[in-house]
CSV table of C-alpha atoms in Angstrom, one decimal:
chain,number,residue,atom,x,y,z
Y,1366,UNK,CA,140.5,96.6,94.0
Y,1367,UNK,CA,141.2,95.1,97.3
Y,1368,UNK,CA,144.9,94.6,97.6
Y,1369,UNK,CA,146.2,91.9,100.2
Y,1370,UNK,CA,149.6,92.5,101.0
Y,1371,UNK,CA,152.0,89.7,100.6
Y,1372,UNK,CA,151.6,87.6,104.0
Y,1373,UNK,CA,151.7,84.2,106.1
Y,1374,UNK,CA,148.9,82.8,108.1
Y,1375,UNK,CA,150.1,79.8,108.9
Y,1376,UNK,CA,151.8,77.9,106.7
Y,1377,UNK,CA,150.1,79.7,103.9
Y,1378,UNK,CA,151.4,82.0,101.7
Y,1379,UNK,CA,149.8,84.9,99.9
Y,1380,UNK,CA,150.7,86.7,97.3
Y,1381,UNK,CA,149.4,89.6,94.4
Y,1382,UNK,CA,150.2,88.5,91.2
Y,1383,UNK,CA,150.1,91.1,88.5
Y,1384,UNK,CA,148.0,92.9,90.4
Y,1385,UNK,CA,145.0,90.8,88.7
Y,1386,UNK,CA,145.3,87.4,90.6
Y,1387,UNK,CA,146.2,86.2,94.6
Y,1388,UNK,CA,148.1,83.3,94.7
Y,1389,UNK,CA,147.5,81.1,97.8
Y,1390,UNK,CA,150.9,78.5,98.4
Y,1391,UNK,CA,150.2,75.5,100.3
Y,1392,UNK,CA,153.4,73.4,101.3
Y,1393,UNK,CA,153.6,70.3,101.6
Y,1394,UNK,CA,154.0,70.1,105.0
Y,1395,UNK,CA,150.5,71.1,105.2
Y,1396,UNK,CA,148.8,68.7,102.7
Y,1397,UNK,CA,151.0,66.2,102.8
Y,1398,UNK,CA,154.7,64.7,102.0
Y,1399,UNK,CA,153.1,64.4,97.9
Y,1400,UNK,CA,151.0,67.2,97.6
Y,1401,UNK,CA,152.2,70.7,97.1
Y,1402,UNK,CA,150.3,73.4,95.3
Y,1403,UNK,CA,149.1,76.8,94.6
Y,1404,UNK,CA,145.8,78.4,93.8
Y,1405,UNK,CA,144.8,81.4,92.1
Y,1406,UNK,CA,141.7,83.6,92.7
Y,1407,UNK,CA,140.8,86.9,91.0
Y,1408,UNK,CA,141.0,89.8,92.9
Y,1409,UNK,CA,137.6,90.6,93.8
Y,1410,UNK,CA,136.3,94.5,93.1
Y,1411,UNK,CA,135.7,96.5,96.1
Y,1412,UNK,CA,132.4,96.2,96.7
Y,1413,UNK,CA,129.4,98.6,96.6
Y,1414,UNK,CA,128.2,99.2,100.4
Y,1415,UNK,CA,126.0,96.1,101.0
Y,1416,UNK,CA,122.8,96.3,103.4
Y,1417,UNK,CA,124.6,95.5,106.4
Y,1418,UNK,CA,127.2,98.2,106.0
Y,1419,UNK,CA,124.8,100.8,107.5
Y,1420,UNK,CA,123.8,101.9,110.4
Y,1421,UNK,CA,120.5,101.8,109.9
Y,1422,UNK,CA,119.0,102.0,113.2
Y,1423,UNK,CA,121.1,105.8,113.9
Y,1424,UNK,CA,118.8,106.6,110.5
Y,1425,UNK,CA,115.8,105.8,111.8
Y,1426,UNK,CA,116.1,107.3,114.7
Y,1427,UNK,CA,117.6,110.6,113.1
Y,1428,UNK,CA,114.2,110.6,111.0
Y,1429,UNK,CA,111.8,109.5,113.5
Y,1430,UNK,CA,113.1,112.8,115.8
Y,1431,UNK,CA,112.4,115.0,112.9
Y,1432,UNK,CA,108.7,113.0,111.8
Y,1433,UNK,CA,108.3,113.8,115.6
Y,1434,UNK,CA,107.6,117.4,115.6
Y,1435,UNK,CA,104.9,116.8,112.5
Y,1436,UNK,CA,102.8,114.7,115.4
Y,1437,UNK,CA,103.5,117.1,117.7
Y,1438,UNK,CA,101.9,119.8,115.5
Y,1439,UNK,CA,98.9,117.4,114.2
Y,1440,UNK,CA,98.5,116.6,117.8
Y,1441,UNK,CA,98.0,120.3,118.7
Y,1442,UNK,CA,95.2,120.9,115.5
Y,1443,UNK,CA,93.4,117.6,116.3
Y,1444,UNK,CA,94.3,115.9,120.0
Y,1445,UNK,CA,92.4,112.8,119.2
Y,1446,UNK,CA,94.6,111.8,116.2
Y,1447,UNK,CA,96.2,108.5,116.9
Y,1448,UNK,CA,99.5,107.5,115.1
Y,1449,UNK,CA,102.4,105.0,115.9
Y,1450,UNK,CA,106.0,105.2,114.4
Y,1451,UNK,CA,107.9,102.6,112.8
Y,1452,UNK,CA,110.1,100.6,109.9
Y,1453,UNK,CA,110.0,98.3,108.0
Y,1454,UNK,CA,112.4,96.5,105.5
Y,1455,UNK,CA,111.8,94.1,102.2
Y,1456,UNK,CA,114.2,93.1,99.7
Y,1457,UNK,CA,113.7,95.9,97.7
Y,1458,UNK,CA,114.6,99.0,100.4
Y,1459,UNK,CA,116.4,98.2,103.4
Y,1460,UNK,CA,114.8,100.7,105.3
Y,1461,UNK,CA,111.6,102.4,105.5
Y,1462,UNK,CA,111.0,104.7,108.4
Y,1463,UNK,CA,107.5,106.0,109.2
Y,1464,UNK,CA,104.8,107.6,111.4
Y,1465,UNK,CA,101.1,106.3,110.9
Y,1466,UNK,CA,98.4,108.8,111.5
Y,1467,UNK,CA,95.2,107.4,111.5
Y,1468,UNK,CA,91.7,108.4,110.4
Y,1469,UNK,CA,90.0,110.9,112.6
Y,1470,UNK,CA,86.2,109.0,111.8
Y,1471,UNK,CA,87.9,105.7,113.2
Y,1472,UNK,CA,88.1,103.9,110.1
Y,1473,UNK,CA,90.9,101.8,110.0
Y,1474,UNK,CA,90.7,101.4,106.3
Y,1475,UNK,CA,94.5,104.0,104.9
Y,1476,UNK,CA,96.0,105.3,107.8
Y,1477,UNK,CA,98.3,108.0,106.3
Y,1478,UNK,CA,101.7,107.0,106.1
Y,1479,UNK,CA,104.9,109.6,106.4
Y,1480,UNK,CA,107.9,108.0,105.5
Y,1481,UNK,CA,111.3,107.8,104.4
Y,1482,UNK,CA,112.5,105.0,102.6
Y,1483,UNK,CA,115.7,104.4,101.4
Y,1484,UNK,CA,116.8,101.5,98.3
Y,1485,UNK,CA,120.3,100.5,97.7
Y,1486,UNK,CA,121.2,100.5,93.7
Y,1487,UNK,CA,124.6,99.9,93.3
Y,1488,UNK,CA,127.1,102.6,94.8
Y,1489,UNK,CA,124.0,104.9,94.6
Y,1490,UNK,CA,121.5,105.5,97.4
Y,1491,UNK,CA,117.9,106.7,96.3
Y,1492,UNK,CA,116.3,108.5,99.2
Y,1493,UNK,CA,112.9,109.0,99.1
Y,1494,UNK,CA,109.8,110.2,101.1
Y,1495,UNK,CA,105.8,110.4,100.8
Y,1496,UNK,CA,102.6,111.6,102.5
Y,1497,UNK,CA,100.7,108.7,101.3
Y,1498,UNK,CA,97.8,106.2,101.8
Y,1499,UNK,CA,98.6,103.2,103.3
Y,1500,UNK,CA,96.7,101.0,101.3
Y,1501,UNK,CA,95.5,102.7,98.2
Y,1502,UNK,CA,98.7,104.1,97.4
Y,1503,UNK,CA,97.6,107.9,96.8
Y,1504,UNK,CA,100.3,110.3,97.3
Y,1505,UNK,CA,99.2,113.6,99.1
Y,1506,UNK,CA,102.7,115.1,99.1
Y,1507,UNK,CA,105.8,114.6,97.6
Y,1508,UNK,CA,107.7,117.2,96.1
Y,1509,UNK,CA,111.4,117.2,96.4
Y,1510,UNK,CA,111.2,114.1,98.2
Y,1511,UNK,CA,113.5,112.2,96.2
Y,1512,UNK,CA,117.2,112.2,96.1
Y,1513,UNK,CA,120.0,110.1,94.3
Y,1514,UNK,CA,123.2,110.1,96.9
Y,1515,UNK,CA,126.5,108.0,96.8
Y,1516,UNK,CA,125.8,104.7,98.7
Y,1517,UNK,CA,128.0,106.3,102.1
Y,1518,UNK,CA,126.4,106.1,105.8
Y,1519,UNK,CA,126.6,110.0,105.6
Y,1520,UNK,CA,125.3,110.6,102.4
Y,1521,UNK,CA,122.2,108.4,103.3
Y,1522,UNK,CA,121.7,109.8,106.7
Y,1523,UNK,CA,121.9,113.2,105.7
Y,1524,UNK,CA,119.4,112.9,102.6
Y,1525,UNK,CA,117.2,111.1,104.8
Y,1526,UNK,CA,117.2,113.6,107.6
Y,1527,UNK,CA,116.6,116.5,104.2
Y,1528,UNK,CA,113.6,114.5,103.4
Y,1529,UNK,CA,111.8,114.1,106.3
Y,1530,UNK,CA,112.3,118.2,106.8
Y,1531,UNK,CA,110.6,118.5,103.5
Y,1532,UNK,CA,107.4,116.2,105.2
Y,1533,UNK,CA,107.5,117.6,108.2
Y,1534,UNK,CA,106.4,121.5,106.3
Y,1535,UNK,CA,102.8,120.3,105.1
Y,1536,UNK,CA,101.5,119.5,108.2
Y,1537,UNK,CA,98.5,120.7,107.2
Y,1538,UNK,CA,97.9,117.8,104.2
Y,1539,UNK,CA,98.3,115.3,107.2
Y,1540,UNK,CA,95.0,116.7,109.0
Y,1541,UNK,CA,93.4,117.6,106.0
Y,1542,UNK,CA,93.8,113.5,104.7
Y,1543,UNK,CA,92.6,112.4,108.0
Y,1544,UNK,CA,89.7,114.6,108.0
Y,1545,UNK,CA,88.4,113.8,104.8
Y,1546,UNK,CA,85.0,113.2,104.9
Y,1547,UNK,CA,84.9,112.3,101.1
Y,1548,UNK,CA,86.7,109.3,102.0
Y,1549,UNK,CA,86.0,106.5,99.8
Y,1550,UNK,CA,86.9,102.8,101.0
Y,1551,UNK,CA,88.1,101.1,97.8
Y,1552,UNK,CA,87.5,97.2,97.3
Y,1553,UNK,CA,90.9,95.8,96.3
H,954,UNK,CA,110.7,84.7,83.6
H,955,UNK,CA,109.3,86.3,86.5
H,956,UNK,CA,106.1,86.4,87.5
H,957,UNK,CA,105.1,89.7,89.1
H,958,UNK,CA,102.2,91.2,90.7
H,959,UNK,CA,101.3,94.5,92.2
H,960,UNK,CA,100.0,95.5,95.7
H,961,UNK,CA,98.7,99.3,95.8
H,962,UNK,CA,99.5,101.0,98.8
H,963,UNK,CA,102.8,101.4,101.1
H,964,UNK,CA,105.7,98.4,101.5
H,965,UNK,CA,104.8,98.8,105.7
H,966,UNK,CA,104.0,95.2,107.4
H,967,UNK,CA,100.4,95.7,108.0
H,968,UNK,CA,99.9,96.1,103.6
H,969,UNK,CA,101.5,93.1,103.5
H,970,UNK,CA,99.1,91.2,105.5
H,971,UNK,CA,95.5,90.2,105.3
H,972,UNK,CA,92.8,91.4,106.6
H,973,UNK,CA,90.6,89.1,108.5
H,974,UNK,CA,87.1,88.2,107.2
H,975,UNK,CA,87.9,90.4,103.8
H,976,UNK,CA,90.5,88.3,102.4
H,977,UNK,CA,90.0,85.3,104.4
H,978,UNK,CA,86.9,84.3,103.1
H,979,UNK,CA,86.7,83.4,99.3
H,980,UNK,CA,84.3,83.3,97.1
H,981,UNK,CA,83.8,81.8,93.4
H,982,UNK,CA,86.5,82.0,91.3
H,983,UNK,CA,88.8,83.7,93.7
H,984,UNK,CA,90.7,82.3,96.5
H,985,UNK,CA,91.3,83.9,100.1
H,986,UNK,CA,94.5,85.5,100.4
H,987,UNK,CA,96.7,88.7,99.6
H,988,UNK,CA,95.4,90.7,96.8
H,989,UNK,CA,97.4,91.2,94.0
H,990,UNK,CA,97.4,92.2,90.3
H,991,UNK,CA,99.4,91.1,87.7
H,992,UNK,CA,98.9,94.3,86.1
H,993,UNK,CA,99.5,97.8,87.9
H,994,UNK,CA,97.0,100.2,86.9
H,995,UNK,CA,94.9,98.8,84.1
H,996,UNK,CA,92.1,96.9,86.5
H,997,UNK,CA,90.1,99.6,88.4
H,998,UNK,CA,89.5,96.9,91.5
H,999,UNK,CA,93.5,98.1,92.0
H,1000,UNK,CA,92.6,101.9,91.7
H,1001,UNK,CA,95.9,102.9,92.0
H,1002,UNK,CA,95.4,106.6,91.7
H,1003,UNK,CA,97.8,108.6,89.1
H,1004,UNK,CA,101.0,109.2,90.6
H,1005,UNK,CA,99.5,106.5,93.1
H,1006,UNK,CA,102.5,104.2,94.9
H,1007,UNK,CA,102.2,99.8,94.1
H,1008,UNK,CA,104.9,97.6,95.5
H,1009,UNK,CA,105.9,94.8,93.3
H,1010,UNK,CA,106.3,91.4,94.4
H,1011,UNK,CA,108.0,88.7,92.6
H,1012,UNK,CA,106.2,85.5,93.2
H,1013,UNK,CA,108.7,83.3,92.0
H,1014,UNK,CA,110.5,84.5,94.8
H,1015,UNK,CA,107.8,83.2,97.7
H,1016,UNK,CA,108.8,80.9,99.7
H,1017,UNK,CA,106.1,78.2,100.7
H,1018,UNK,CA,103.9,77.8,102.2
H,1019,UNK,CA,102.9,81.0,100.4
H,1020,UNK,CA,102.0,80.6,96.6
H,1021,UNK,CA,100.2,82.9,94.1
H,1022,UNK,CA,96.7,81.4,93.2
H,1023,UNK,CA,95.3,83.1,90.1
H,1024,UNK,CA,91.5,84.0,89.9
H,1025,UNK,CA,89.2,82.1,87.9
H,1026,UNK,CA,87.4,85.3,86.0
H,1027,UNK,CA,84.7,82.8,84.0
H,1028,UNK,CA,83.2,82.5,87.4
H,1029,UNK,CA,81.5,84.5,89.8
H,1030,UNK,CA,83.6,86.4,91.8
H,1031,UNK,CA,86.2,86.0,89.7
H,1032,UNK,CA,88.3,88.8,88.4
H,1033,UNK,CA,91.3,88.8,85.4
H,1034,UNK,CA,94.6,90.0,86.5
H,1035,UNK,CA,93.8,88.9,90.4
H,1036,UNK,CA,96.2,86.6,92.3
H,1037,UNK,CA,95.8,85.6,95.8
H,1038,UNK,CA,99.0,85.1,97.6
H,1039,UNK,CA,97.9,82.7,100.6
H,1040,UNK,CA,99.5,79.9,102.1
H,1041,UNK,CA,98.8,76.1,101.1
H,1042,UNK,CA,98.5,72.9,102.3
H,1043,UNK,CA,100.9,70.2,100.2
H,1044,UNK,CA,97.8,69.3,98.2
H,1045,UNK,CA,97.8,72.4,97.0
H,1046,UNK,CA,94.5,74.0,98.8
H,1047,UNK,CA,94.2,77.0,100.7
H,1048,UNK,CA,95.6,76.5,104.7
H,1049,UNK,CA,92.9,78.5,106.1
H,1050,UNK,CA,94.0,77.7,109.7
H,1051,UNK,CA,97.2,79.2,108.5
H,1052,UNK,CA,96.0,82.1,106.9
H,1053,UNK,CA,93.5,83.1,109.5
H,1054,UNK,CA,96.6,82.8,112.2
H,1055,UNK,CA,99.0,85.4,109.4
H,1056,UNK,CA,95.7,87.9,108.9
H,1057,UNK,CA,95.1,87.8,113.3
H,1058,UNK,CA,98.5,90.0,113.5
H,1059,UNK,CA,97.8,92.2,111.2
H,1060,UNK,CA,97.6,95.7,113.2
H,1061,UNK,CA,99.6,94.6,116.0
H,1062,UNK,CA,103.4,94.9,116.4
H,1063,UNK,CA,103.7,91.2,115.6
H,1064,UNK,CA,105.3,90.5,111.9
H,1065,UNK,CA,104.3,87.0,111.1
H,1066,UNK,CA,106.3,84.8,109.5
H,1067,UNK,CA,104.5,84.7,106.1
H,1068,UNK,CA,104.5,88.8,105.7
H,1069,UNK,CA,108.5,88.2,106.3
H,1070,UNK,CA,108.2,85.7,102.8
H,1071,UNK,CA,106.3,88.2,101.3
H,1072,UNK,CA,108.9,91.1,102.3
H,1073,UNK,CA,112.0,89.4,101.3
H,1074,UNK,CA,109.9,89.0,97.9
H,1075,UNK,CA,108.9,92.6,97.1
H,1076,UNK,CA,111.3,93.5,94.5
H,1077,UNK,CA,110.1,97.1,93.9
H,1078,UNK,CA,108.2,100.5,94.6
H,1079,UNK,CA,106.3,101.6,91.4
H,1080,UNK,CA,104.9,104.4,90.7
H,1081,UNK,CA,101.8,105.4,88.5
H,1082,UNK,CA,102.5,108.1,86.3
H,1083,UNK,CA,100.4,111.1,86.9
């Protein structure tokens, strides 16, 4: 519970009352030489940690320098691979962080997406990461990418930093998805 | 009640936007726009692969000028379970101007206004089972 200690802003008064209810005086002098009164509000609950409560930007950046050395090794197997980092947020995850590698044929139909994204769920934080199509949705790797963490800024950063390590091992399925040859556009 | 659809594919900006010419042209029975589903795996347009990724959008939650505009499947071109999310004019019919302008940024670093509507509406990450 968030506890206000008794104090006086003003002429305002504040005070716990049975440790349930704050009472909020207001003399007179303030509303007027007939009114006098008090309110009373329920304590509110301490609340869960709240989208703006994060730094999100230092977990981007934390996964981006990790999703950094994956381009790096792509980029050494196949120098023409083009890719572009980047977020992304939506009502349902405040953050998504993400390198886009692109098809090695030149079509721009799914890119192949690495990414993090995190989703706030009360005081819990699920963590989660994918080698995945951009648009069709097919995951190429996944395993272990998904944690449950209390809703903290360390907890978060630190799952999201162990989930991007776990992408950045199968580099291989990165080159392997941008080389396929088998590739089928689907109509959607 | 909420109405949802499903969008295969990734919650990143550019999934979220139209393409040009593909889904800004229409044909019979199917307006220009977003694709969507109302269900997730069941249509094999969607081809969600099995343990394949769809965000959910809730399109109660769009804000206009964006709307969902259902598919007329009797016709010719039209599909059941497709919904269009495009902008509209107050009348009600497609703003193709408008939509042509949201589908132009699509694979630059510009986030139009409309895939912003559509973000702050995607309620969830599903996933198909495998």
């Amino acid at each position: 519970m968030i506890t206000p200690q008794i104090e006086r802003v003003a002429d305002f008064q504040m005070q716990v009352v049975a440790g349930e209810d704050l009472a909020v005086s207001i003399p007179s002098a303030v509303l007027g030489a007939d009114l006098h009164g008090t309110a009373w509000f329920p304590l509110l609950k301490e609340p869960a940690g709240t989208t703006d409560s994060f730094d999100w930007d230092s977990i981007h950046r934390a996964v981006q320098e990790i999703l950094g050395t994956l381009a790096s090794w792509v980029l050494s197997r196949a120098p023409a691979t083009a890719w572009k980092s980047g977020r992304s947020s939506a009502r349902a995850f405040p953050l998504f962080s993400y390198r886009v590698f692109y098809r090695l044929d030149g079509n721009d139909y799914d890119p192949v997406i690495v990414g993090v994204t995190v989703s706030l769920e009360g005081s819990i934080a699920r963590v989660s990461g994918d080698i995945s199509g951009d648009e069709s949705g097919r995951v190429y790797f996944d395993e272990g990418c998904s944690l449950e963490v209390p809703s903290h800024q360390e907890a978060i950063f630190d799952a999201a930093c162990y989930v991007a390590y776990l992408l950045v091992v199968p580099g291989q399925i990165v080159l392997d998805a941008i080389s396929d040859r088998d590739f089928q556009v689907v109509e959607r | 009640m909420t109405w949802l659809v499903y969008r295969s594919g990734s919650g990143r900006e550019d999934n979220l936007t139209p393409r040009m010419i593909k889904d800004t042209v229409g044909k019979p029975g199917q307006s220009p726009g977003l694709s969507t589903y109302t269900t997730p795996y069941t249509t094999p347009e969607l081809a969600v692969p099995p343990g394949g990724k769809a965000q959910v959008i809730d399109l109660d939650l769009l804000q206009l000028p964006l709307r969902g505009l259902e598919d007329q499947p009797l016709l010719e071109g039209g599909r059941e379970g497709h919904v269009s999310i495009a902008p509209t004019t107050p009348d009600g019919e497609v703003d193709r101007v408008l939509l042509e302008e949201w589908a132009a940024t699509r694979g630059t670093d510009q986030v139009h206004r409309l895939t912003e509507i559509v973000q702050q509406a995607l309620v969830a990450t599903v996933r198909r089972p495998r």
